[in-house]
Amino acid sequence: MSDPIPLNLARLRRTCAECSLQMLCLPAGVDAEDLGRLDTVVQRRKPLAKGESLYRTGDPLRAVFVASEGSFKTVVVNPAGEEHVLGFHLPGELFGLDAIGSGQHRCEAVALSDSRVCELPFSQLATIAAKLPSLQQQLLRVIGQSADRDHDHVDVLSRRQASERIALFLHGLSERYRRIGRPCDDFQLPMSRDEIARYLGLVLETVSRGFSRLHEDGVIEVRGRRVRIVDETALCLAANGGSDGASPQPRKRDRA
Amino acid sequence: MSDPIPLNLARLRRTCAECSLQMLCLPAGVDAEDLGRLDTVVQRRKPLAKGESLYRTGDPLRAVFVASEGSFKTVVVNPAGEEHVLGFHLPGELFGLDAIGSGQHRCEAVALSDSRVCELPFSQLATIAAKLPSLQQQLLRVIGQSADRDHDHVDVLSRRQASERIALFLHGLSERYRRIGRPCDDFQLPMSRDEIARYLGLVLETVSRGFSRLHEDGVIEVRGRRVRIVDETALCLAANGGSDGASPQPRKRDRA
DNA sequence: CGTTACGTTGAGGTATCTCAAGACGGGTGG
DNA sequence: CCACCCGTCTTGAGATACCTCAACGTAACG
């Protein structure tokens, strides 16, 4: 453990190449020894089957997570029994931070497909961060990025047109695929129409119709969960109020 | 600066009694000397007039803020020129954390009334936190609580019935007034109907009608911005799908 | 090859938005 | 003190986008 462990560094670089833990592991200023210490803390590649929960509402804060394979959703079930989707978590994206406020998870994390996750015990993370200022900064940044995704969600939900929400959702997803180093204009949705609907505050039929409409308008190609973005510009336009397909003048600026 | 300063401790305890910076200043394990160091960092009581901005979208992360008097809203203006309200910040609540992900503010903070704010330069906060593990933990917790408020916002926006959103909004506001030590069943709204609407993803008329309806049903009393919560239980019920007025028989979905 | 989950499409009802007019309340100045 | 103005809030009536209900198509799987 006191040896500088170049082997571990190499392995981490390889296996976590596109992982957001990279932000925690590999910033400048974290040397091999520090990294080795962190490495002993990360528990790697825990497998989960589709539909299994990683944590449930009320569970104490134990760790933060990153899927190395597969995606997750986080959901809350309200008193009326309806399920709301709070977020989707692609491979390489950190999640599970919802518990750092109260110490308890406010939602449930469910695997959308057979998955593998790395987990990083939070107490040890905090301890190490206290000793490594650079790691502390990285930790703050990663937390901030997680909050940014929540803001994106709010942004989507604030749109009052279903077509805007759907376009913005697809655009955001594309952006995130790009960021984790995957094709961003041709991908497989890890979630169902119903789950998208519960994320967007709509019903599944509306989502389906929205997809069909974007297809008709030549913005995307859809077949089931396969999505190809044909016209990214048009997608952005649709996300910002160019709601109706053939709106001749999508220019409306209200001012006071 | 190197003196232990019991006087400052006393002053901080008094002046920041209900302030969320308290969480950063006064946890067990932070002694007077530490506190003195923190005290030198907090800039206090900067005044702002109603409508003035504390920071704007794109501004670099400089500090985090707490209003000691007055309230704030954080807003984004989308390309179409519409203003979305991301959050309201009551006196004593920490805000401005939206920039820790990217280093730049993603929204604009506007005073809802004449206000005074304490600000805490972020770089120095991070430096001090690195030296004080207990402060680091408090910082994480405060950040987490801020994220919790964002989750509450998502929760509200996910409701598809306007009446639910409005009831949940009022209930959440009441809860927050309670937490900052103010009357939670009788208060003055710091924001307009229009601002509430832009927070809830509705139009102002719908908010107004929702208030009137809750008034008619004897759940609240409203006169302009003055709100009194008459029946908290009914408010909770309305927030969770007991949407329609006096439906004592909670069948599947009953419409009067 | 049947079963099952998921996705698409259609028709009709309804909540919310839009547009519009009026009421209230807090200021200002005569 | 009152008249007046302005921003804010309320209320009404009609248009519309979305939800509900329902049937059918499609794909994955044993």
XYZ file of C-alpha atoms (C1' of nucleotides) in Angstrom:
572
model
C 0.000 0.000 0.000
C 2.913 2.300 0.628
C 4.448 1.321 -2.679
C 3.769 3.614 -5.572
C 1.788 1.303 -7.798
C 2.161 2.196 -11.465
C 0.419 -1.013 -12.396
C -2.764 0.081 -10.662
C -2.551 3.441 -12.298
C -2.321 1.848 -15.695
C -5.196 -0.463 -14.935
C -7.370 2.317 -13.669
C -6.635 4.441 -16.676
C -7.614 1.609 -18.909
C -10.679 0.291 -17.161
C -12.085 3.617 -16.062
C -11.130 5.445 -19.211
C -14.556 7.028 -19.666
C -15.643 6.940 -16.058
C -16.548 9.995 -14.078
C -14.581 8.565 -11.186
C -11.698 9.477 -13.395
C -12.353 12.981 -12.254
C -11.777 11.785 -8.744
C -8.904 9.456 -9.528
C -6.746 11.095 -12.090
C -6.550 14.849 -11.674
C -3.182 16.505 -11.760
C -1.754 16.525 -8.307
C -2.938 13.088 -7.328
C 0.136 10.949 -7.495
C 0.383 7.198 -7.809
C 0.494 6.655 -4.094
C -2.644 8.684 -3.501
C -4.242 6.840 -6.317
C -3.310 3.517 -4.836
C -4.995 4.587 -1.634
C -8.123 5.486 -3.535
C -7.975 2.281 -5.487
C -8.188 0.223 -2.326
C -11.421 2.006 -1.572
C -13.281 1.549 -4.815
C -15.212 -1.656 -4.989
C -15.424 -2.657 -8.541
C -17.810 -4.232 -10.961
C -20.627 -5.335 -8.755
C -23.164 -6.944 -11.105
C -26.890 -6.208 -11.062
C -29.685 -7.708 -13.115
C -32.236 -5.587 -14.952
C -34.841 -4.286 -12.547
C -32.718 -4.770 -9.433
C -32.300 -1.901 -7.007
C -28.930 -0.557 -6.006
C -30.414 1.373 -3.107
C -33.868 2.236 -1.916
C -35.593 5.281 -0.490
C -34.587 5.736 3.119
C -31.373 3.722 2.868
C -28.518 5.414 4.707
C -25.829 7.096 2.685
C -23.204 4.437 2.162
C -21.495 5.070 -1.130
C -21.652 6.863 -4.442
C -21.863 4.861 -7.644
C -20.851 4.708 -11.258
C -22.100 2.098 -13.718
C -19.331 0.685 -15.856
C -21.879 -1.230 -17.888
C -25.592 -0.588 -18.176
C -27.688 2.370 -17.127
C -29.801 3.241 -14.120
C -32.845 5.277 -13.302
C -33.580 6.965 -9.994
C -37.239 7.082 -9.026
C -39.543 8.169 -6.257
C -42.959 6.674 -5.614
C -45.384 9.273 -4.308
C -48.159 8.557 -1.804
C -50.628 8.149 -4.663
C -48.562 5.239 -5.910
C -47.292 6.968 -9.037
C -43.662 6.578 -9.999
C -41.696 9.677 -10.943
C -38.335 9.310 -12.631
C -35.802 11.775 -11.216
C -32.916 10.897 -13.453
C -31.207 8.530 -15.827
C -27.593 7.582 -15.247
C -25.490 6.454 -18.159
C -22.332 4.406 -17.807
C -19.573 6.592 -16.432
C -21.899 9.079 -14.728
C -21.743 9.454 -10.975
C -24.978 9.010 -9.054
C -26.247 8.361 -5.549
C -25.431 11.835 -4.300
C -29.042 12.520 -3.342
C -28.294 11.334 0.184
C -25.549 13.765 1.118
C -28.055 16.329 2.342
C -29.961 14.262 4.842
C -27.790 11.154 5.109
C -30.598 9.082 3.648
C -31.452 8.327 0.053
C -34.478 10.197 -1.175
C -35.043 7.911 -4.108
C -34.506 4.412 -5.408
C -31.905 3.455 -8.021
C -32.970 0.716 -10.428
C -30.915 -0.955 -13.146
C -32.418 -0.435 -16.605
C -30.503 -3.433 -17.916
C -28.016 -5.956 -16.625
C -25.281 -3.762 -15.232
C -22.022 -3.495 -13.382
C -21.324 -0.733 -10.917
C -18.302 0.613 -9.137
C -19.047 1.971 -5.722
C -17.060 4.330 -3.609
C -17.830 4.300 0.119
C -18.687 7.835 1.039
C -17.117 7.960 4.483
C -13.766 6.890 3.135
C -14.130 9.250 0.229
C -14.694 12.107 2.628
C -11.733 11.061 4.724
C -9.418 10.900 1.768
C -10.754 14.130 0.351
C -9.929 15.830 3.617
C -6.317 14.783 3.139
C -6.107 15.636 -0.531
C -7.190 19.153 -1.417
C -7.095 18.405 -5.126
C -9.402 15.448 -4.641
C -11.700 17.578 -2.551
C -11.978 20.043 -5.394
C -12.680 17.291 -7.860
C -15.316 15.911 -5.548
C -17.009 19.278 -5.327
C -16.922 19.610 -9.075
C -18.459 16.189 -9.625
C -21.176 16.994 -7.130
C -21.769 20.252 -8.912
C -22.073 18.489 -12.234
C -24.634 16.183 -10.713
C -26.568 19.241 -9.595
C -26.262 20.604 -13.124
C -28.069 17.537 -14.430
C -30.851 18.196 -11.945
C -31.068 21.737 -13.290
C -31.335 20.368 -16.780
C -34.239 18.286 -15.556
C -35.941 21.341 -14.128
C -35.301 23.135 -17.381
C -36.999 20.348 -19.322
C -39.953 20.157 -16.963
C -40.477 23.909 -17.118
C -41.274 23.755 -20.815
C -44.994 23.754 -21.304
C -45.026 22.166 -24.735
C -44.597 18.406 -24.797
C -42.704 18.647 -28.072
C -40.153 20.956 -26.483
C -39.609 18.637 -23.554
C -39.108 15.666 -25.812
C -36.705 17.422 -28.157
C -34.749 18.813 -25.244
C -34.595 15.402 -23.648
C -33.178 13.827 -26.780
C -30.731 16.643 -27.249
C -29.523 16.379 -23.679
C -29.155 12.653 -23.968
C -27.148 13.064 -27.141
C -24.890 15.534 -25.393
C -24.312 13.109 -22.559
C -23.492 10.253 -24.904
C -20.959 12.482 -26.534
C -19.423 13.289 -23.201
C -18.951 9.651 -22.260
C -17.332 8.999 -25.603
C -20.131 7.229 -27.443
C -21.800 8.000 -30.731
C -24.074 10.922 -29.972
C -26.186 10.870 -33.127
C -27.049 7.187 -33.181
C -27.805 5.325 -30.008
C -30.067 2.877 -28.241
C -32.343 4.292 -25.555
C -31.843 2.377 -22.321
C -35.303 3.296 -21.060
C -38.898 2.698 -22.149
C -41.352 5.293 -23.461
C -43.155 5.060 -20.160
C -39.991 5.848 -18.222
C -39.248 8.788 -20.490
C -42.804 9.988 -19.920
C -42.448 9.766 -16.159
C -39.208 11.705 -16.423
C -40.776 14.412 -18.577
C -44.020 14.723 -16.662
C -46.074 13.368 -19.577
C -47.905 10.175 -20.435
C -46.327 7.551 -22.613
C -48.657 8.123 -25.553
C -47.618 11.746 -25.736
C -43.958 10.742 -25.807
C -44.646 8.209 -28.531
C -46.497 10.790 -30.595
C -43.708 13.277 -30.058
C -41.146 10.806 -31.361
C -43.311 10.037 -34.359
C -43.726 13.721 -35.084
C -39.975 14.350 -34.989
C -39.590 11.379 -37.301
C -42.186 12.693 -39.767
C -40.479 16.073 -39.741
C -37.169 14.465 -40.652
C -35.476 15.532 -37.436
C -34.744 12.039 -36.160
C -35.152 8.426 -37.172
C -36.811 6.152 -34.645
C -37.448 2.477 -34.594
C -38.363 1.317 -31.145
C -35.523 2.332 -28.888
C -33.076 2.962 -31.677
C -32.681 6.690 -32.268
C -30.662 8.453 -34.908
C -30.441 12.206 -34.916
C -30.685 13.339 -38.516
C -30.889 17.101 -38.090
C -29.356 18.346 -34.894
C -30.084 21.973 -35.686
C -33.756 21.233 -36.142
C -33.726 19.311 -32.886
C -32.350 22.332 -31.031
C -34.929 24.487 -32.735
C -37.714 22.170 -31.676
C -36.362 22.236 -28.145
C -36.704 26.003 -28.040
C -40.202 26.683 -29.165
C -39.937 25.873 -32.853
C -42.664 23.532 -31.735
C -44.825 23.302 -34.805
C -43.228 21.565 -37.697
C -43.821 24.158 -40.366
C -43.828 27.316 -38.330
C -42.899 29.944 -40.886
C -41.519 32.433 -38.391
C -40.326 30.861 -35.152
C -39.372 34.284 -33.873
C -41.250 35.513 -30.892
C -39.559 37.591 -28.295
C -41.596 38.912 -25.427
C -40.282 41.859 -23.554
C -41.623 44.086 -20.848
C -6.249 36.867 13.128
C -4.257 34.395 15.177
C -6.012 35.411 18.375
C -8.843 33.232 19.559
C -11.755 35.635 19.431
C -14.618 34.726 21.771
C -16.251 38.019 21.016
C -16.670 37.176 17.376
C -18.146 33.838 18.297
C -20.748 35.528 20.417
C -21.523 38.042 17.732
C -21.835 35.390 15.082
C -24.125 33.332 17.226
C -26.342 36.293 17.768
C -26.443 37.809 14.321
C -26.518 34.568 12.382
C -28.830 32.781 14.731
C -31.156 31.547 12.022
C -28.679 31.552 9.186
C -27.690 28.489 7.241
C -24.109 29.665 7.436
C -24.521 28.605 11.007
C -24.126 25.111 9.680
C -20.764 26.150 8.358
C -19.730 28.291 11.274
C -20.834 26.614 14.418
C -20.627 22.832 14.235
C -19.007 20.951 17.050
C -15.342 20.718 16.375
C -14.926 24.196 15.008
C -13.259 26.122 17.764
C -13.084 29.856 18.255
C -9.850 30.191 16.358
C -11.188 28.355 13.358
C -14.281 30.440 13.560
C -12.269 33.603 13.676
C -10.577 32.539 10.514
C -13.934 31.955 8.892
C -15.251 35.221 10.211
C -12.560 37.169 8.414
C -13.819 35.605 5.233
C -17.506 36.329 5.461
C -18.464 39.675 4.046
C -21.536 40.825 5.788
C -24.728 42.670 5.087
C -24.222 43.876 1.588
C -27.431 45.737 0.683
C -29.354 45.257 -2.550
C -32.457 47.040 -3.807
C -35.489 45.197 -5.109
C -34.850 43.976 -8.632
C -31.061 44.176 -8.432
C -28.979 41.178 -9.443
C -26.480 39.564 -7.132
C -24.905 37.620 -9.967
C -25.739 36.938 -13.587
C -25.632 33.967 -15.891
C -22.072 33.293 -16.940
C -20.481 35.097 -14.010
C -17.545 33.139 -12.610
C -18.014 31.372 -9.319
C -16.932 33.864 -6.712
C -18.890 33.262 -3.572
C -21.909 31.605 -2.031
C -24.606 33.739 -0.461
C -27.162 33.986 2.301
C -29.713 36.742 2.623
C -30.020 38.063 6.132
C -32.943 40.228 5.084
C -35.157 39.862 2.045
C -35.564 37.025 -0.389
C -34.140 36.178 -3.787
C -35.152 34.320 -6.898
C -32.819 32.551 -9.298
C -33.878 32.631 -12.931
C -32.778 31.590 -16.381
C -33.880 33.260 -19.577
C -34.201 30.796 -22.416
C -33.436 31.577 -26.061
C -37.123 32.292 -26.689
C -36.923 35.100 -24.144
C -39.065 33.414 -21.515
C -37.988 33.599 -17.916
C -37.989 30.421 -15.840
C -37.671 30.635 -12.092
C -35.315 27.963 -10.751
C -35.713 28.717 -7.100
C -36.686 31.074 -4.309
C -34.263 31.751 -1.501
C -35.573 32.847 1.858
C -33.479 34.653 4.447
C -31.036 32.217 6.002
C -30.974 29.842 3.055
C -27.703 29.303 1.217
C -27.704 29.877 -2.527
C -25.336 30.465 -5.407
C -24.069 26.906 -5.489
C -25.169 26.417 -9.083
C -21.698 27.399 -10.279
C -19.650 24.766 -8.514
C -20.074 22.310 -11.368
C -18.790 24.404 -14.226
C -17.231 27.335 -12.399
C -19.788 29.658 -13.950
C -23.232 30.624 -12.763
C -25.994 29.002 -14.764
C -28.617 31.456 -13.636
C -29.197 34.969 -12.377
C -30.030 35.852 -8.774
C -32.452 38.753 -8.323
C -33.587 40.399 -5.095
C -37.354 40.138 -4.593
C -37.280 43.047 -2.171
C -34.715 45.327 -0.627
C -32.263 42.901 0.910
C -29.005 42.329 2.705
C -26.739 39.431 1.923
C -23.737 37.814 3.507
C -21.310 36.385 1.035
C -18.637 33.793 1.515
C -15.878 33.714 -1.101
C -15.787 30.215 -2.431
C -12.057 29.827 -2.946
C -11.337 30.725 0.633
C -14.146 28.522 1.796
C -12.634 25.607 -0.067
C -9.215 26.342 1.347
C -10.486 26.468 4.885
C -12.611 23.382 4.371
C -9.530 21.504 3.254
C -7.957 22.293 6.610
C -11.038 21.577 8.683
C -12.590 18.180 8.127
C -15.646 19.072 10.185
C -16.241 22.156 8.090
C -15.807 20.124 4.958
C -18.543 17.802 6.123
C -20.824 20.685 6.923
C -20.148 22.159 3.531
C -21.077 18.908 1.857
C -24.243 18.736 3.884
C -25.286 22.253 2.994
C -24.629 21.532 -0.663
C -26.693 18.395 -0.337
C -29.541 20.332 1.202
C -29.418 22.735 -1.673
C -29.706 19.778 -4.036
C -32.636 18.546 -1.968
C -34.462 21.792 -2.718
C -33.844 21.222 -6.408
C -35.340 17.762 -6.024
C -38.365 19.284 -4.386
C -38.701 21.525 -7.406
C -38.559 18.547 -9.724
C -41.130 16.840 -7.555
C -43.471 19.794 -7.899
C -42.982 20.108 -11.633
C -43.640 16.410 -12.143
C -47.204 16.795 -10.900
C -49.517 17.082 -13.831
C -52.369 18.776 -12.036
C -51.920 22.499 -11.481
C -53.780 22.238 -8.171
C -51.260 19.722 -6.900
C -48.307 21.868 -7.867
C -49.779 24.902 -6.164
C -50.665 23.079 -2.960
C -47.257 21.437 -2.844
C -45.589 24.773 -3.411
C -47.422 26.378 -0.526
C -46.772 23.436 1.722
C -43.062 23.464 0.900
C -42.863 27.178 1.516
C -44.584 26.761 4.844
C -42.095 24.061 5.780
C -39.206 26.317 4.899
C -40.590 29.217 6.904
C -40.842 26.874 9.840
C -37.235 25.825 9.386
C -35.956 29.385 9.439
C -37.926 30.095 12.575
C -40.818 32.103 11.219
C -44.555 31.594 11.451
C -45.264 28.793 9.009
C -49.047 29.121 8.821
C -49.287 32.849 8.251
C -46.851 34.652 6.032
C -46.326 37.163 3.275
C -45.309 35.796 -0.115
C -42.161 37.544 -1.289
C -42.919 36.800 -4.946
C -45.660 37.671 -7.420
C -48.208 35.297 -8.942
C -46.296 35.518 -12.169
C -43.068 34.437 -10.495
C -44.823 31.555 -8.797
C -46.243 30.568 -12.169
C -42.833 30.616 -13.810
C -41.535 28.481 -10.969
C -44.364 25.976 -11.299
C -44.414 25.786 -15.076
C -47.865 27.388 -15.280
C -49.322 30.729 -16.293
C -50.206 33.336 -13.712
C -53.940 33.033 -14.231
C -53.806 29.355 -13.369
C -51.936 30.118 -10.166
C -54.441 32.791 -9.258
C -57.344 30.425 -9.875
C -55.602 27.726 -7.840
C -55.247 30.093 -4.886
C -58.876 31.115 -5.168
C -59.952 27.501 -5.271
C -57.978 26.627 -2.134
C -59.553 29.668 -0.509
C -63.091 28.602 -1.503
C -62.430 25.127 -0.145
C -61.380 26.565 3.215
C -57.842 25.248 2.952
C -56.135 28.639 3.040
C -56.959 32.289 3.335
C -55.485 34.589 0.699
C -55.516 38.283 0.296
C -52.984 39.382 -2.249
C -49.652 38.113 -1.037
C -50.822 37.412 2.479
C -51.387 33.690 2.983
C -52.735 31.891 6.011
C -52.867 28.133 6.076
C -56.152 27.170 7.687
C -56.162 23.408 7.186
C -52.701 21.958 6.781
C -53.996 18.405 6.447
C -56.227 19.405 3.563
C -53.294 21.184 1.967
C -51.207 18.016 2.082
C -54.117 16.092 0.682
C -54.511 18.541 -2.155
C -50.805 18.238 -2.839
C -51.137 14.510 -3.309
C -53.967 14.104 -5.727
C -56.862 14.924 -3.450
C -57.143 17.581 -6.092
C -60.853 18.026 -6.332
C -62.416 20.131 -3.678
C -64.591 18.265 -1.223
C -64.384 14.663 -2.278
C -64.752 12.830 1.028
C -64.983 9.496 -0.745
C -61.558 8.982 -2.303
C -62.664 6.711 -5.072
C -60.386 6.092 -8.000
C -60.972 9.457 -9.609
C -64.040 11.418 -8.860
C -65.003 14.667 -10.418
C -67.553 16.979 -8.927
C -45.725 -20.315 -32.490
C -48.054 -18.390 -28.852
C -47.358 -15.297 -25.064
C -46.171 -11.030 -23.157
C -44.315 -6.568 -22.852
C -43.735 -2.582 -25.369
C -44.920 0.755 -28.833
C -48.058 3.103 -32.101
C -52.188 5.286 -33.553
C -57.028 7.053 -33.212
C -61.175 9.498 -31.093
C -63.056 12.174 -27.599
C -63.017 14.697 -23.038
C -60.979 18.108 -20.104
C -57.586 20.949 -17.792
C -54.865 24.540 -18.861
C -53.553 28.313 -21.946
C -54.872 32.471 -24.416
C -57.196 36.605 -24.788
C -59.762 40.106 -22.589
C -61.950 42.905 -19.216
C -62.526 44.380 -14.623
C -61.201 44.795 -9.417
C -57.999 45.793 -5.928
C -54.300 48.303 -3.543
C -50.372 51.144 -3.066
C -48.433 55.179 -4.536
C -48.348 60.230 -6.243
C -49.864 64.757 -6.797
C -53.397 68.098 -6.771
C -58.211 63.997 1.743
C -59.477 62.629 -2.543
C -58.659 61.619 -7.445
C -56.027 59.371 -10.282
C -52.702 56.106 -12.007
C -50.198 52.046 -12.222
C -48.898 47.375 -11.384
C -50.809 43.341 -9.665
C -54.405 40.232 -9.099
C -58.875 38.148 -10.209
C -62.427 36.377 -13.071
C -64.692 35.011 -17.464
C -65.195 32.666 -22.146
C -63.304 30.253 -25.868
C -59.361 27.621 -28.129
C -56.130 23.915 -27.870
C -52.763 20.642 -26.322
C -52.610 16.943 -23.577
C -54.740 13.061 -21.109
C -57.818 9.030 -21.109
C -59.514 5.042 -23.076
C -59.144 1.706 -26.495
C -57.547 -1.037 -30.324
C -53.954 -2.632 -33.010
C -48.920 -3.462 -34.415
C -44.327 -4.973 -33.304
C -40.512 -7.242 -31.150
C -38.463 -10.208 -27.862
C -38.615 -14.765 -25.742
C -39.634 -19.249 -24.074
